[in-house]
GROMACS .gro file of C-alpha atoms in nm:
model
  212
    1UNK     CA    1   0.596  -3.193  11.552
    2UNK     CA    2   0.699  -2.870  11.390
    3UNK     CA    3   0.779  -2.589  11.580
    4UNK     CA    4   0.723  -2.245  11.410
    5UNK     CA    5   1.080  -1.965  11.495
    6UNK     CA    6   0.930  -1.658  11.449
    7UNK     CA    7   1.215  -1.507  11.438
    8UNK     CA    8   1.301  -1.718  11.108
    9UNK     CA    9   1.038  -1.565  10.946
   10UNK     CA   10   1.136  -1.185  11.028
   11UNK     CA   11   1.371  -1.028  10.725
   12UNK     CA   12   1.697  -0.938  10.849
   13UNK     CA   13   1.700  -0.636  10.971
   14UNK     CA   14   1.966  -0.341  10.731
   15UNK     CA   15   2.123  -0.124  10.879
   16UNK     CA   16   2.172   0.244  10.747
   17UNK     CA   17   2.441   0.341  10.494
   18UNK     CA   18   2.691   0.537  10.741
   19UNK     CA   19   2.646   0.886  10.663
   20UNK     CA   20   2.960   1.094  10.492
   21UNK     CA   21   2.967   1.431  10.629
   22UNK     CA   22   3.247   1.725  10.437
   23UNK     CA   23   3.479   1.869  10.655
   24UNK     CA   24   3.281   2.205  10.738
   25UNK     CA   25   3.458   2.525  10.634
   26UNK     CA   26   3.599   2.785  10.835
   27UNK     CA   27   3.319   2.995  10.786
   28UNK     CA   28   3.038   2.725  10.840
   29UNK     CA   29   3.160   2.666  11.171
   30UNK     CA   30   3.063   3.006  11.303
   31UNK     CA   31   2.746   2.971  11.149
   32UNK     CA   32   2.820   3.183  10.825
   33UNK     CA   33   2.931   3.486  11.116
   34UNK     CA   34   3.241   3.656  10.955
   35UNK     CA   35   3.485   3.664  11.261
   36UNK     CA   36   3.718   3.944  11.304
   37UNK     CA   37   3.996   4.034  11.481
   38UNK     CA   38   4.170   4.425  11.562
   39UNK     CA   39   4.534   4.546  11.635
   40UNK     CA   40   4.609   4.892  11.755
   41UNK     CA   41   4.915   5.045  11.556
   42UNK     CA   42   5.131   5.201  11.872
   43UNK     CA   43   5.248   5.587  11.774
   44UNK     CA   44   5.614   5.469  11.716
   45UNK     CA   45   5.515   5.150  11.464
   46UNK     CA   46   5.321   5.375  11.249
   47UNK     CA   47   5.599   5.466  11.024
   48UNK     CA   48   5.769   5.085  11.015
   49UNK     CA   49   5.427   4.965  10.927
   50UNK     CA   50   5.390   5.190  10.653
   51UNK     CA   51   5.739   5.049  10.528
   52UNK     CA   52   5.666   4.689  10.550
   53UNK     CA   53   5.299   4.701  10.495
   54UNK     CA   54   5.328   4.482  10.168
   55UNK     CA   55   5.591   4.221  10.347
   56UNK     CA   56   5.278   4.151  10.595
   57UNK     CA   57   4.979   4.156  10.390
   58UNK     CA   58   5.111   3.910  10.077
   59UNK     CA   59   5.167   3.630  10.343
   60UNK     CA   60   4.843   3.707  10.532
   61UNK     CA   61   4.607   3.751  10.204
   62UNK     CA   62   4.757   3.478   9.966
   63UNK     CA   63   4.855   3.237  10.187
   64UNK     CA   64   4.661   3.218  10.537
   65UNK     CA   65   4.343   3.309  10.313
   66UNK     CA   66   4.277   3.627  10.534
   67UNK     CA   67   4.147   3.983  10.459
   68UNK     CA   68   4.335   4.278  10.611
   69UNK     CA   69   4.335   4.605  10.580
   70UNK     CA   70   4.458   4.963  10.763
   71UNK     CA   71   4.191   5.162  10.956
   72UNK     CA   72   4.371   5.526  10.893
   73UNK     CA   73   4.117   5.647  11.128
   74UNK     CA   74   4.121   5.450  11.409
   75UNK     CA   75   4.487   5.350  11.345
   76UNK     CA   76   4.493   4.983  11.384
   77UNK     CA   77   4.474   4.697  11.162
   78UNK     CA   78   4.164   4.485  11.117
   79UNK     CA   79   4.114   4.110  10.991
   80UNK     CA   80   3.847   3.896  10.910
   81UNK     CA   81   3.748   3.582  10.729
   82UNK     CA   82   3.695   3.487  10.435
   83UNK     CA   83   3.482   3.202  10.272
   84UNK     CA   84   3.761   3.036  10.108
   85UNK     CA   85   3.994   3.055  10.499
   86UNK     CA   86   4.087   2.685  10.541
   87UNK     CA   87   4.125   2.697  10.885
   88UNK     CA   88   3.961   2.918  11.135
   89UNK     CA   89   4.291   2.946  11.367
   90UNK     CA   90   4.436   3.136  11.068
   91UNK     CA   91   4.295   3.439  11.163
   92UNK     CA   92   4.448   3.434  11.557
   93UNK     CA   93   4.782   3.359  11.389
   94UNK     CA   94   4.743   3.628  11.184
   95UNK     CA   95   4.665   3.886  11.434
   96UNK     CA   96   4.942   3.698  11.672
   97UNK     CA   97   5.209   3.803  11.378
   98UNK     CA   98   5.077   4.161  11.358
   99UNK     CA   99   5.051   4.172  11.716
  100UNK     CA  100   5.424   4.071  11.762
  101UNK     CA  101   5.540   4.359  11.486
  102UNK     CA  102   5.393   4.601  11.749
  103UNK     CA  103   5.587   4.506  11.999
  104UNK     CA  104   5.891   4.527  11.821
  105UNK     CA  105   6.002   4.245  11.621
  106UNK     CA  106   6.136   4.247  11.245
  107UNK     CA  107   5.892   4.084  10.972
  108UNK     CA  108   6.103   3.799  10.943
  109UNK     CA  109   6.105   3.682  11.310
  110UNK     CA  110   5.732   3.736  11.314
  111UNK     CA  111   5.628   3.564  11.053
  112UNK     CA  112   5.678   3.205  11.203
  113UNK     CA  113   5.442   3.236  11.422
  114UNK     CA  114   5.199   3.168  11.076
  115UNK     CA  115   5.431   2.868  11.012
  116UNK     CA  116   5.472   2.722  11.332
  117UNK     CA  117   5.225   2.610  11.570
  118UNK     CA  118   5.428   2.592  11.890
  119UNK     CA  119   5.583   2.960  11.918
  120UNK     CA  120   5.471   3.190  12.098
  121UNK     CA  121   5.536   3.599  12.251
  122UNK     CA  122   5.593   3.588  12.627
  123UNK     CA  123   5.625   3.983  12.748
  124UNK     CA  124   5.736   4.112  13.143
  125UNK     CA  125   5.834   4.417  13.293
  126UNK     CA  126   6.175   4.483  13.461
  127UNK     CA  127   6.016   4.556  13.752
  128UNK     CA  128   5.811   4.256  13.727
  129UNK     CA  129   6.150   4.101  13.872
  130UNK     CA  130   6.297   4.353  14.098
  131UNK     CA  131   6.203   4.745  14.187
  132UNK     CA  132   6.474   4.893  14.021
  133UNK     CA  133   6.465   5.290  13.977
  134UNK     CA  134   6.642   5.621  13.840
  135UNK     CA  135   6.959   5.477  13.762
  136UNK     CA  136   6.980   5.146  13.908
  137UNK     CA  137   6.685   5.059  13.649
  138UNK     CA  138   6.902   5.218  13.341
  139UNK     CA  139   7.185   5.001  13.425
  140UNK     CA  140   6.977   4.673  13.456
  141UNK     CA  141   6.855   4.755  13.109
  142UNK     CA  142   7.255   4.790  12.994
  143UNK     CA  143   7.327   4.459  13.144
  144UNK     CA  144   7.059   4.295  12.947
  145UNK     CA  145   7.184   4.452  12.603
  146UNK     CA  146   7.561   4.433  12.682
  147UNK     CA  147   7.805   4.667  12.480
  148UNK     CA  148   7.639   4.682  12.121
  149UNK     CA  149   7.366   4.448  12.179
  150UNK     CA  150   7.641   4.146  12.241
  151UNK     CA  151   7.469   3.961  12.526
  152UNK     CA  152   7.148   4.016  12.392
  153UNK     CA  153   7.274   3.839  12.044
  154UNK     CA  154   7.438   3.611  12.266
  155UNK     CA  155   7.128   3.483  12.463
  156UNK     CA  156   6.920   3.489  12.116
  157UNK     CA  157   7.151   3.274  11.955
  158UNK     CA  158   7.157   3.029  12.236
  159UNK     CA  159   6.831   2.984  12.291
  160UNK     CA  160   6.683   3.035  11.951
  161UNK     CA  161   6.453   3.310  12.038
  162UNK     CA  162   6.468   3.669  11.949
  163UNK     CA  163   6.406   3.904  12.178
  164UNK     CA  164   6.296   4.318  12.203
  165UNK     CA  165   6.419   4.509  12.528
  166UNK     CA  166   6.177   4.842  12.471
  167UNK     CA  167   6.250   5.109  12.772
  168UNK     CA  168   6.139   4.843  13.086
  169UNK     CA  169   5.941   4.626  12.895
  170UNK     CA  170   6.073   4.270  12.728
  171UNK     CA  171   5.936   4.074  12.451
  172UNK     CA  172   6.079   3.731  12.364
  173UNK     CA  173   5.991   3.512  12.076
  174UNK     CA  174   6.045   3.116  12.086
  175UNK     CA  175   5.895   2.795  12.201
  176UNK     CA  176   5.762   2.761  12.513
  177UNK     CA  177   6.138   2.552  12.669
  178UNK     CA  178   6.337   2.826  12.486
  179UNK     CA  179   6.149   3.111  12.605
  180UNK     CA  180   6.208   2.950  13.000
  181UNK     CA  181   6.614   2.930  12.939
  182UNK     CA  182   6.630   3.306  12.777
  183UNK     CA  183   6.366   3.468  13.033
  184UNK     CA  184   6.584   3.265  13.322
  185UNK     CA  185   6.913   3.415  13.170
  186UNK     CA  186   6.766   3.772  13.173
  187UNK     CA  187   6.594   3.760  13.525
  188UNK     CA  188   6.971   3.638  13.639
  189UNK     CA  189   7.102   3.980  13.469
  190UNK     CA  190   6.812   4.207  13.608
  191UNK     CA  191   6.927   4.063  13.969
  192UNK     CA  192   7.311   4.199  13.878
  193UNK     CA  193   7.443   3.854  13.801
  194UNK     CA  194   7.778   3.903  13.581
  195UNK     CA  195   7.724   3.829  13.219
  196UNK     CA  196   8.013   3.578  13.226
  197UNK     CA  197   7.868   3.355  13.473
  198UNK     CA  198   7.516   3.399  13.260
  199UNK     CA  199   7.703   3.249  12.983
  200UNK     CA  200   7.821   2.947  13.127
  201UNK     CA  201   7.496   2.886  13.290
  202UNK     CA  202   7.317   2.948  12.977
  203UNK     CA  203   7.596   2.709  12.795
  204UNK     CA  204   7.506   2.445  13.063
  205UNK     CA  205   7.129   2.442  13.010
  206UNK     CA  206   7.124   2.465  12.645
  207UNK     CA  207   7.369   2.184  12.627
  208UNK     CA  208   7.145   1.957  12.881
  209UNK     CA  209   6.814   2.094  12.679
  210UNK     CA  210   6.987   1.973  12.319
  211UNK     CA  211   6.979   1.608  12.464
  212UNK     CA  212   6.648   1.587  12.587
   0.00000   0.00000   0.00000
């Protein structure tokens, strides 16, 4: 006696062709919404940007794919996609670089933070550490500098960050582990630690940090 499969009668079922979706573009991802981004020009960095205006708009126009311009007006500098951006973080590194001109730092510095993904600006206040005032606070701010900027250079070249000291305020440039051992080395100085025993400390950590 036969016995009829149904199931042997049934085609085999095909499955879809698997779809092949583009990588969207920066401005398809916001929906088409140009995205923009502004940076107030302090008083004091007028005149340096106006110097160095073309060393920071080639890199951010040809090669990041970003449009910036000056506001005269409103004195600050504005950037915003483009269709042909490649990457929509572009434009956050971009005002990051600007950003850390403002505070202080030379064009060369700044511009790795368009090249490099894991630096970063880290900024505190003197008195973030201690209340220092009148003249104790002026001679903190001489300990971190050092005669002619020597412990300053010193701690820079150790850790591989640069750093700005403007009035109270400090800026430092680096990865996230070298901005730690230079903000550690400062904070030791801001406390009235001799810069001699900051060195060999600093030595010390740098040396244990290379092996890692």
């Amino acid at each position: 006696m036969d016995i009829d499969n149904p199931r042997a009668e049934q085609p085999a079922a095909t499955l879809p062709a698997k779809p092949n979706f583009q990588p969207l573009k920066a401005h398809e991802i916001s929906d088409g919404h140009v995205q923009f981004r502004k940076v107030t020009v302090p008083q004091h960095r007028y005149t340096p940007l106006k110097k160095v205006w073309m060393e920071i708009y080639n890199p951010i126009f040809d090669q990041m794919k970003i449009d910036i311009r000056m506001n005269l007006k409103k004195r600050r500098v504005e950037l915003k996609t483009r269709t042909d951006t490649p990457d929509i973080s572009n434009l956050q590194k971009c005002a990051d670089f600007v950003h850390a001109f403002m505070l202080g730092f030379d064009v060369c510095d700044a511009v790795a933070l368009l090249r490099l993904d894991e630096l970063y600006v880290d900024s505190f206040e003197i008195k973030d550490v201690k209340t220092l005032r009148g003249e104790h606070l002026s001679r903190a701010i001489g300990r971190l500098s050092g005669k002619g900027g020597k412990t300053k250079f010193a701690i820079e070249n150790a850790t591989k960050t640069r750093i700005v000291i403007a009035d109270s305020k400090i800026h430092i440039l680096g990865s996230f582990l070298n901005i730690k051992i230079a903000r550690d080395s400062l904070c030791s100085l801001i406390m009235g630690s001799p810069a001699g025993k900051v060195y060999s400390k600093l030595r010390a950590v740098t040396a244990r940090a290379e092996m890692l």
